[in-house]
Coordinates of C-alpha atoms in Angstrom, one line a residue:
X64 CA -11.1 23.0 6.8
X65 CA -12.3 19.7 5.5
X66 CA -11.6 16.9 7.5
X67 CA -10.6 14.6 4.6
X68 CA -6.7 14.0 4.4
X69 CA -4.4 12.3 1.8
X70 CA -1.6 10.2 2.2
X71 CA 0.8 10.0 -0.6
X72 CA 2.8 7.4 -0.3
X73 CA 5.9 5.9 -2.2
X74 CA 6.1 2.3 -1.1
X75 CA 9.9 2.4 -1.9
X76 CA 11.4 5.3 0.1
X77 CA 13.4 4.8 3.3
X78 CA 14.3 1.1 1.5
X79 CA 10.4 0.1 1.9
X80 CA 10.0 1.7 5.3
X81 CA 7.6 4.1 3.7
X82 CA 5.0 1.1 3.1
X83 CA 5.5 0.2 6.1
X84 CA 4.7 3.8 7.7
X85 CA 1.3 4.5 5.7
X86 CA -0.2 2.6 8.3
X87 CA 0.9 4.1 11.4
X88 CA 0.7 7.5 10.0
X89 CA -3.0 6.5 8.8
X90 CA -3.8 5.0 12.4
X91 CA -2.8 8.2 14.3
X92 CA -4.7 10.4 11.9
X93 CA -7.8 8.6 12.3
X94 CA -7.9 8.6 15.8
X95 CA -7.5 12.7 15.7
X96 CA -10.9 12.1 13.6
X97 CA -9.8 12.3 10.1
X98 CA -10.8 10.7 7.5
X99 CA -7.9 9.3 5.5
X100 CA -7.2 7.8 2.1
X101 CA -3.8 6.6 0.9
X102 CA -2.7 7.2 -2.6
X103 CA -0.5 5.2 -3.9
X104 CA 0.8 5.9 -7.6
X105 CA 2.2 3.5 -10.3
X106 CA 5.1 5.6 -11.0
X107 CA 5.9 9.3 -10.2
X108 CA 3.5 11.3 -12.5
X109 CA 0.5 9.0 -12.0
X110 CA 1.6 10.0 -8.1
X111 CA 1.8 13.0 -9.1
X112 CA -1.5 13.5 -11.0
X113 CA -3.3 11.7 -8.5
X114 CA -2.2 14.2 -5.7
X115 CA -3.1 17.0 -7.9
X116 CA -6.7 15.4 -8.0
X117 CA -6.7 15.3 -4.0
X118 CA -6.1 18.9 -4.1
X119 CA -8.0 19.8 -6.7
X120 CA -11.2 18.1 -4.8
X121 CA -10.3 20.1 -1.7
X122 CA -8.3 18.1 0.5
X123 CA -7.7 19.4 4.1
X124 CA -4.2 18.3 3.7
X125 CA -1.5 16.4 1.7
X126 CA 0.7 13.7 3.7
X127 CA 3.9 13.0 1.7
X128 CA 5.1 9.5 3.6
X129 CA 8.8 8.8 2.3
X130 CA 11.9 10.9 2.0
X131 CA 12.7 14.0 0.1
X132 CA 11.7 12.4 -3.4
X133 CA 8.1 12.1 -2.0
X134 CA 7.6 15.5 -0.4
X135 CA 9.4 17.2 -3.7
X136 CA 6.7 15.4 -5.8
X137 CA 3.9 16.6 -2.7
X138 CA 5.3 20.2 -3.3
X139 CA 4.4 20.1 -7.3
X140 CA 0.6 19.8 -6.0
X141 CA 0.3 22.2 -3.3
X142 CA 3.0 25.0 -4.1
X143 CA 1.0 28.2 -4.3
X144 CA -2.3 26.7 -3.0
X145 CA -4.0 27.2 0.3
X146 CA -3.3 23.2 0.6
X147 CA -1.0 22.6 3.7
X148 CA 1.8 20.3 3.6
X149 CA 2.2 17.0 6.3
X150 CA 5.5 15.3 5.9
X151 CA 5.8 11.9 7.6
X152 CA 9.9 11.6 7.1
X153 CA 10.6 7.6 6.3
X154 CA 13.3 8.2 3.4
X155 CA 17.2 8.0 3.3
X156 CA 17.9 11.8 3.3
X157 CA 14.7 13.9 4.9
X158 CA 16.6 16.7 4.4
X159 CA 13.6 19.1 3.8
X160 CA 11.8 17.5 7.0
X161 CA 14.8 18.2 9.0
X162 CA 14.7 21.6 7.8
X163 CA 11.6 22.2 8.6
X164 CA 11.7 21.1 12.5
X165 CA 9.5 17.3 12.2
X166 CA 10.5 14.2 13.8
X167 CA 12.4 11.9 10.8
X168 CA 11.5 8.3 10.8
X169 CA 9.5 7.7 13.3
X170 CA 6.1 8.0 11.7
X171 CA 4.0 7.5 14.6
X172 CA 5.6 10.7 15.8
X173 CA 5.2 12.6 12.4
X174 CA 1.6 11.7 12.1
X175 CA 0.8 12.6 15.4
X176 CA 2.7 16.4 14.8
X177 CA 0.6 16.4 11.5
X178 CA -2.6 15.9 13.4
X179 CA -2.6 18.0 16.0
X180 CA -1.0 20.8 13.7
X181 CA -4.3 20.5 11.6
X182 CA -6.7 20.6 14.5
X183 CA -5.8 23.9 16.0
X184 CA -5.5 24.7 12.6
X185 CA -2.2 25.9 12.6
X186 CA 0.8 25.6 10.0
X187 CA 4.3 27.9 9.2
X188 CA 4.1 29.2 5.7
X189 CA 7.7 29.0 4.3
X190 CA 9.3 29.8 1.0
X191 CA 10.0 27.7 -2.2
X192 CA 12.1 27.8 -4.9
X193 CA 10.6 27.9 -8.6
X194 CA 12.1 27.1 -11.9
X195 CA 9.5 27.5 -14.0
X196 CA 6.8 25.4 -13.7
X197 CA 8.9 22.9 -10.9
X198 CA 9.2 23.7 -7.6
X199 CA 12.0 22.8 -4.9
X200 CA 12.3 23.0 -0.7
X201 CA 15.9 22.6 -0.8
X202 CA 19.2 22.6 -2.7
X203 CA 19.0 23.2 -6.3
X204 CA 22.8 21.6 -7.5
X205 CA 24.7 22.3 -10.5
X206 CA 28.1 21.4 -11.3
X207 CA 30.2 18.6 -10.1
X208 CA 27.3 18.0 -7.1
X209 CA 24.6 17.5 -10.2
X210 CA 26.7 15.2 -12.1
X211 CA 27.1 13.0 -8.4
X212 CA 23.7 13.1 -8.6
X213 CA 23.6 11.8 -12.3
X214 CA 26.2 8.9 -10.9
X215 CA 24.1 8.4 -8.3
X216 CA 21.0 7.5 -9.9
X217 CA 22.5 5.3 -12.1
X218 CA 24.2 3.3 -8.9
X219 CA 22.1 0.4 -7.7
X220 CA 24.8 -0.1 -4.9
X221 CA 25.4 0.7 -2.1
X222 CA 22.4 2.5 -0.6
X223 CA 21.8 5.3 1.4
X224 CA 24.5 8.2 1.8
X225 CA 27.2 6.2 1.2
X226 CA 26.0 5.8 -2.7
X227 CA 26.1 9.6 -2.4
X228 CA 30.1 9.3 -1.3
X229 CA 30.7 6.7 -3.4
X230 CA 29.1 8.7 -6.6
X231 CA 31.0 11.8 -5.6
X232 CA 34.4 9.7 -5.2
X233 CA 33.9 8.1 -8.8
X234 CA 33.2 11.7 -10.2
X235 CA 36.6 12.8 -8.9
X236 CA 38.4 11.1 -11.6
X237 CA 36.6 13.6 -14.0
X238 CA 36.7 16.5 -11.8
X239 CA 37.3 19.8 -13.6
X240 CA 35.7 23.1 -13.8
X241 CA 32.7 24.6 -15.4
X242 CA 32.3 28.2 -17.1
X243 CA 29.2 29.3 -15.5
X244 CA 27.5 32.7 -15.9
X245 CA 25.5 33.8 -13.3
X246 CA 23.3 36.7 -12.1
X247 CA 22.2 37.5 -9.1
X248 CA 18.8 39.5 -8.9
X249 CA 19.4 42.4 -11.6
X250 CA 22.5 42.5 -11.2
X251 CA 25.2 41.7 -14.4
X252 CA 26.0 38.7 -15.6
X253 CA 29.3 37.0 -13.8
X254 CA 31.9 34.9 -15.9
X255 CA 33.2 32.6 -13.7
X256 CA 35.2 28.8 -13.7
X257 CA 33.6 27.1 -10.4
X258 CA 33.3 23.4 -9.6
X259 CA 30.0 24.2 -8.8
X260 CA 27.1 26.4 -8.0
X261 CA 24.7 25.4 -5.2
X262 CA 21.3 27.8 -4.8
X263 CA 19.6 26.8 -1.0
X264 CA 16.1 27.7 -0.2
X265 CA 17.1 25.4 2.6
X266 CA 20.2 24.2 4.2
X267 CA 20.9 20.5 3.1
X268 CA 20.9 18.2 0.8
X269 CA 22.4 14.5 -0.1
X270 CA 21.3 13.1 3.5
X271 CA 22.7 15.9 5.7
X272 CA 25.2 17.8 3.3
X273 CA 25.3 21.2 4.7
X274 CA 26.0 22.7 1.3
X275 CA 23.5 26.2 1.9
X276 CA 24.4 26.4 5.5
X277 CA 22.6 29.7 7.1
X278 CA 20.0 29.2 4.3
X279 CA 16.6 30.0 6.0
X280 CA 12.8 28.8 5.4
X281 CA 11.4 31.8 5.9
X282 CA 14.0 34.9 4.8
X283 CA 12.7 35.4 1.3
X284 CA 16.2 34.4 -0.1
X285 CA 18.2 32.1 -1.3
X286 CA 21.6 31.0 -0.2
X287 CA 24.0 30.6 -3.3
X288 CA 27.1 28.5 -2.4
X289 CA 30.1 29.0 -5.4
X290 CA 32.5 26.5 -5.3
X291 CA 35.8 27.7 -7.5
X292 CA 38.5 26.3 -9.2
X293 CA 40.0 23.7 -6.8
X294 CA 42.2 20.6 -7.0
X295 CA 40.6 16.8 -6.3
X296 CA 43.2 16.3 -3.4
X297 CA 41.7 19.9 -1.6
X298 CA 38.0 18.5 -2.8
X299 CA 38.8 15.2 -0.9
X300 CA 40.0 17.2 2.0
X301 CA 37.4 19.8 2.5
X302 CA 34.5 17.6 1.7
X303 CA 33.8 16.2 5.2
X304 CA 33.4 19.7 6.5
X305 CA 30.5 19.9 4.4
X306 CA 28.2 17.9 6.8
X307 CA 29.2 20.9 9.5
X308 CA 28.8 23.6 7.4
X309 CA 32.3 24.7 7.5
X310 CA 33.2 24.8 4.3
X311 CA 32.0 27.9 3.7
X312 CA 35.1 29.7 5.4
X313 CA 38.0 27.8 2.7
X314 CA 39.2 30.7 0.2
X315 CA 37.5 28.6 -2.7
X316 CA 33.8 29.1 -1.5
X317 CA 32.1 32.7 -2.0
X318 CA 28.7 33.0 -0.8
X319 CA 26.0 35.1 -1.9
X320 CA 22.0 35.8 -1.3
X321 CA 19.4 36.4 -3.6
X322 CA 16.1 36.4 -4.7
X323 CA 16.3 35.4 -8.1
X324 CA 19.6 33.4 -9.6
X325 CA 20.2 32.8 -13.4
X326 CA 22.8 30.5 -14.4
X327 CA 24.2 29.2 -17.5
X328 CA 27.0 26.9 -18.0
X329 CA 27.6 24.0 -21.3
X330 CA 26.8 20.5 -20.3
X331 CA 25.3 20.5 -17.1
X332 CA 22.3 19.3 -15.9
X333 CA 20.8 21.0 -12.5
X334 CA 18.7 19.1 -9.6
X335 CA 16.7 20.2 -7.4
X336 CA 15.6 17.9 -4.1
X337 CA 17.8 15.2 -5.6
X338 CA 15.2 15.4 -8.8
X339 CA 16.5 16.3 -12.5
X340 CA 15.3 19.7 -13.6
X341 CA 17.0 19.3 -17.3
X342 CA 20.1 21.3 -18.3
X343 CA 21.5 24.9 -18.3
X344 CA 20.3 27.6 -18.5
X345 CA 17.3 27.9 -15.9
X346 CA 16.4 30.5 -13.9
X347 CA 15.3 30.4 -10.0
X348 CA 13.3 32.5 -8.0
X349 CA 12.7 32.6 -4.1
X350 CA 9.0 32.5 -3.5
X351 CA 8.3 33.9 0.1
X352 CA 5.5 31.6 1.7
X353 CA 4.9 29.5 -0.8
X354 CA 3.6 26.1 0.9
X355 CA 2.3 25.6 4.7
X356 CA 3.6 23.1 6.6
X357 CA 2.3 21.3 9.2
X358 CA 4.1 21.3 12.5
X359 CA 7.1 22.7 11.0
X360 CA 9.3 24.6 13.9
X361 CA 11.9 26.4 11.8
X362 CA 14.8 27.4 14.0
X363 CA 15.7 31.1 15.3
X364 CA 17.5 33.6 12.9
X365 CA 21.5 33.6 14.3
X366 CA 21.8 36.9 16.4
X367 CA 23.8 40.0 14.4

């Protein structure tokens, strides 16, 4: 393996913490003997296009420093390549890092669980979602989540998970139901009024959101959360349960695993890692082993 490793970094994740990390994260990896160049991009598809270079060139490894923005743009470059994946966690959500096992910001430690991951040479390969041409490590949203998401992006205030809350609490006021058609694998097509439609490759999303709980890394499937018809006072009151995971046991939420979901439904957008894919209908397929990641310690399967 070559010896050469790149850092891409996003100077604004984690409120600027990721500028601040590069060099820590650099420092460590240098003293494990690598050679290390930052690559900073002027937006996200110079970033992007310059990571694909790195890999393209042969780098020994690709160092996403910032949150889950950062590593979903990483992912685009090495998904499906023999590149592995280093993820030094400095962003608001880190909900793929956290998946995965790795410290989350404290990039001293995340650099130091990169390094010594790449000199023995080690590495867990775990799976990917795919729409298309994109790739995602998480959630893919649709539905009432997506259009928080929408909200969200356009909010400049506040920061953090509580823009999240706040999105999702001015998105209340328009809550209502979407007719979705989905398929599960080859199944047939469903015809179905849900408030939305969650497909997990991993667990989280939003900063901790436990949407997919029981989604695995490494089982070959997604996790398809279905949220039905419900009302915005039973919406406001089972919405903290989320960030436990318990939501899945209220009446409204069916849960289902796939390999390959389709869904269709008029006006909404899906996101994947927080990142617009572009609107209904898209098809998703679970790709086993799809990216290596450094250091990642993925937890045990649940017993039974």
């Amino acid at each position: 393996m070559s010896s050469d490793v790149t850092l891409l970094v996003n100077p604004t994740a984690g409120r600027g913490r990721a500028a601040g990390a590069a060099q820590p994260a650099g420092s460590a990896l240098r003293e494990a003997g690598f050679t290390v160049r930052a690559v900073v991009g002027e937006d996200a598809p110079d970033a992007l296009r310059r990571a694909h270079a790195a890999v393209a060139e042969g780098t020994g490894a690709l160092v996403a420093v910032g949150g889950d923005g950062m590593v979903s743009l990483a992912l685009q470059a090495v998904a499906g390549t023999a590149t592995p994946l280093g993820i030094v966690a400095v962003g608001t959500g880190n909900d793929f890092a956290r998946a995965c096992g790795l410290p989350v910001r404290d990039p001293l430690a995340g650099a130091r669980v990169v390094a010594a991951s790449l000199k023995a040479g080690e590495g867990r390969a775990v799976d990917l979602g795919r729409c298309g041409s994109d790739w995602f490590g998480g959630v893919l949203a649709s539905g009432f989540d997506s259009r928080v998401n929408d909200r969200g992006n356009r909010m400049r205030w506040p920061r953090g998970r509580l823009r999240y809350d706040a999105a999702m609490l001015a998105e209340l006021a328009a809550l209502r139901t979407f007719p979705f058609r989905i398929r599960f694998d080859d199944g047939p097509w469903q015809e179905l009024a849900a408030t939305l439609v969650a497909v997990g490759n991993g667990p989280d999303y939003g900063g901790g959101m436990r949407m997919c709980a029981g989604a695995r890394l490494d089982d070959g499937l997604f996790n398809v959360t279905v949220v039905g018809e419900c009302s915005r006072s039973t919406l406001v009151r089972v919405f903290p349960r989320v960030y436990r995971g318990t939501h899945l046991d209220h009446p409204a939420v069916t849960v289902h695993r796939a390999v390959r979901v389709a869904l269709d439904a008029p006006g909404v957008t899906a996101y994947a890692d927080g990142e617009p894919l572009g609107p209904l209908p898209l098809t998703a397929e679970c790709v086993p082993g799809a990216v290596r990641v450094l250091g990642a310690r993925l937890p045990e399967p649940a017993a039974g």
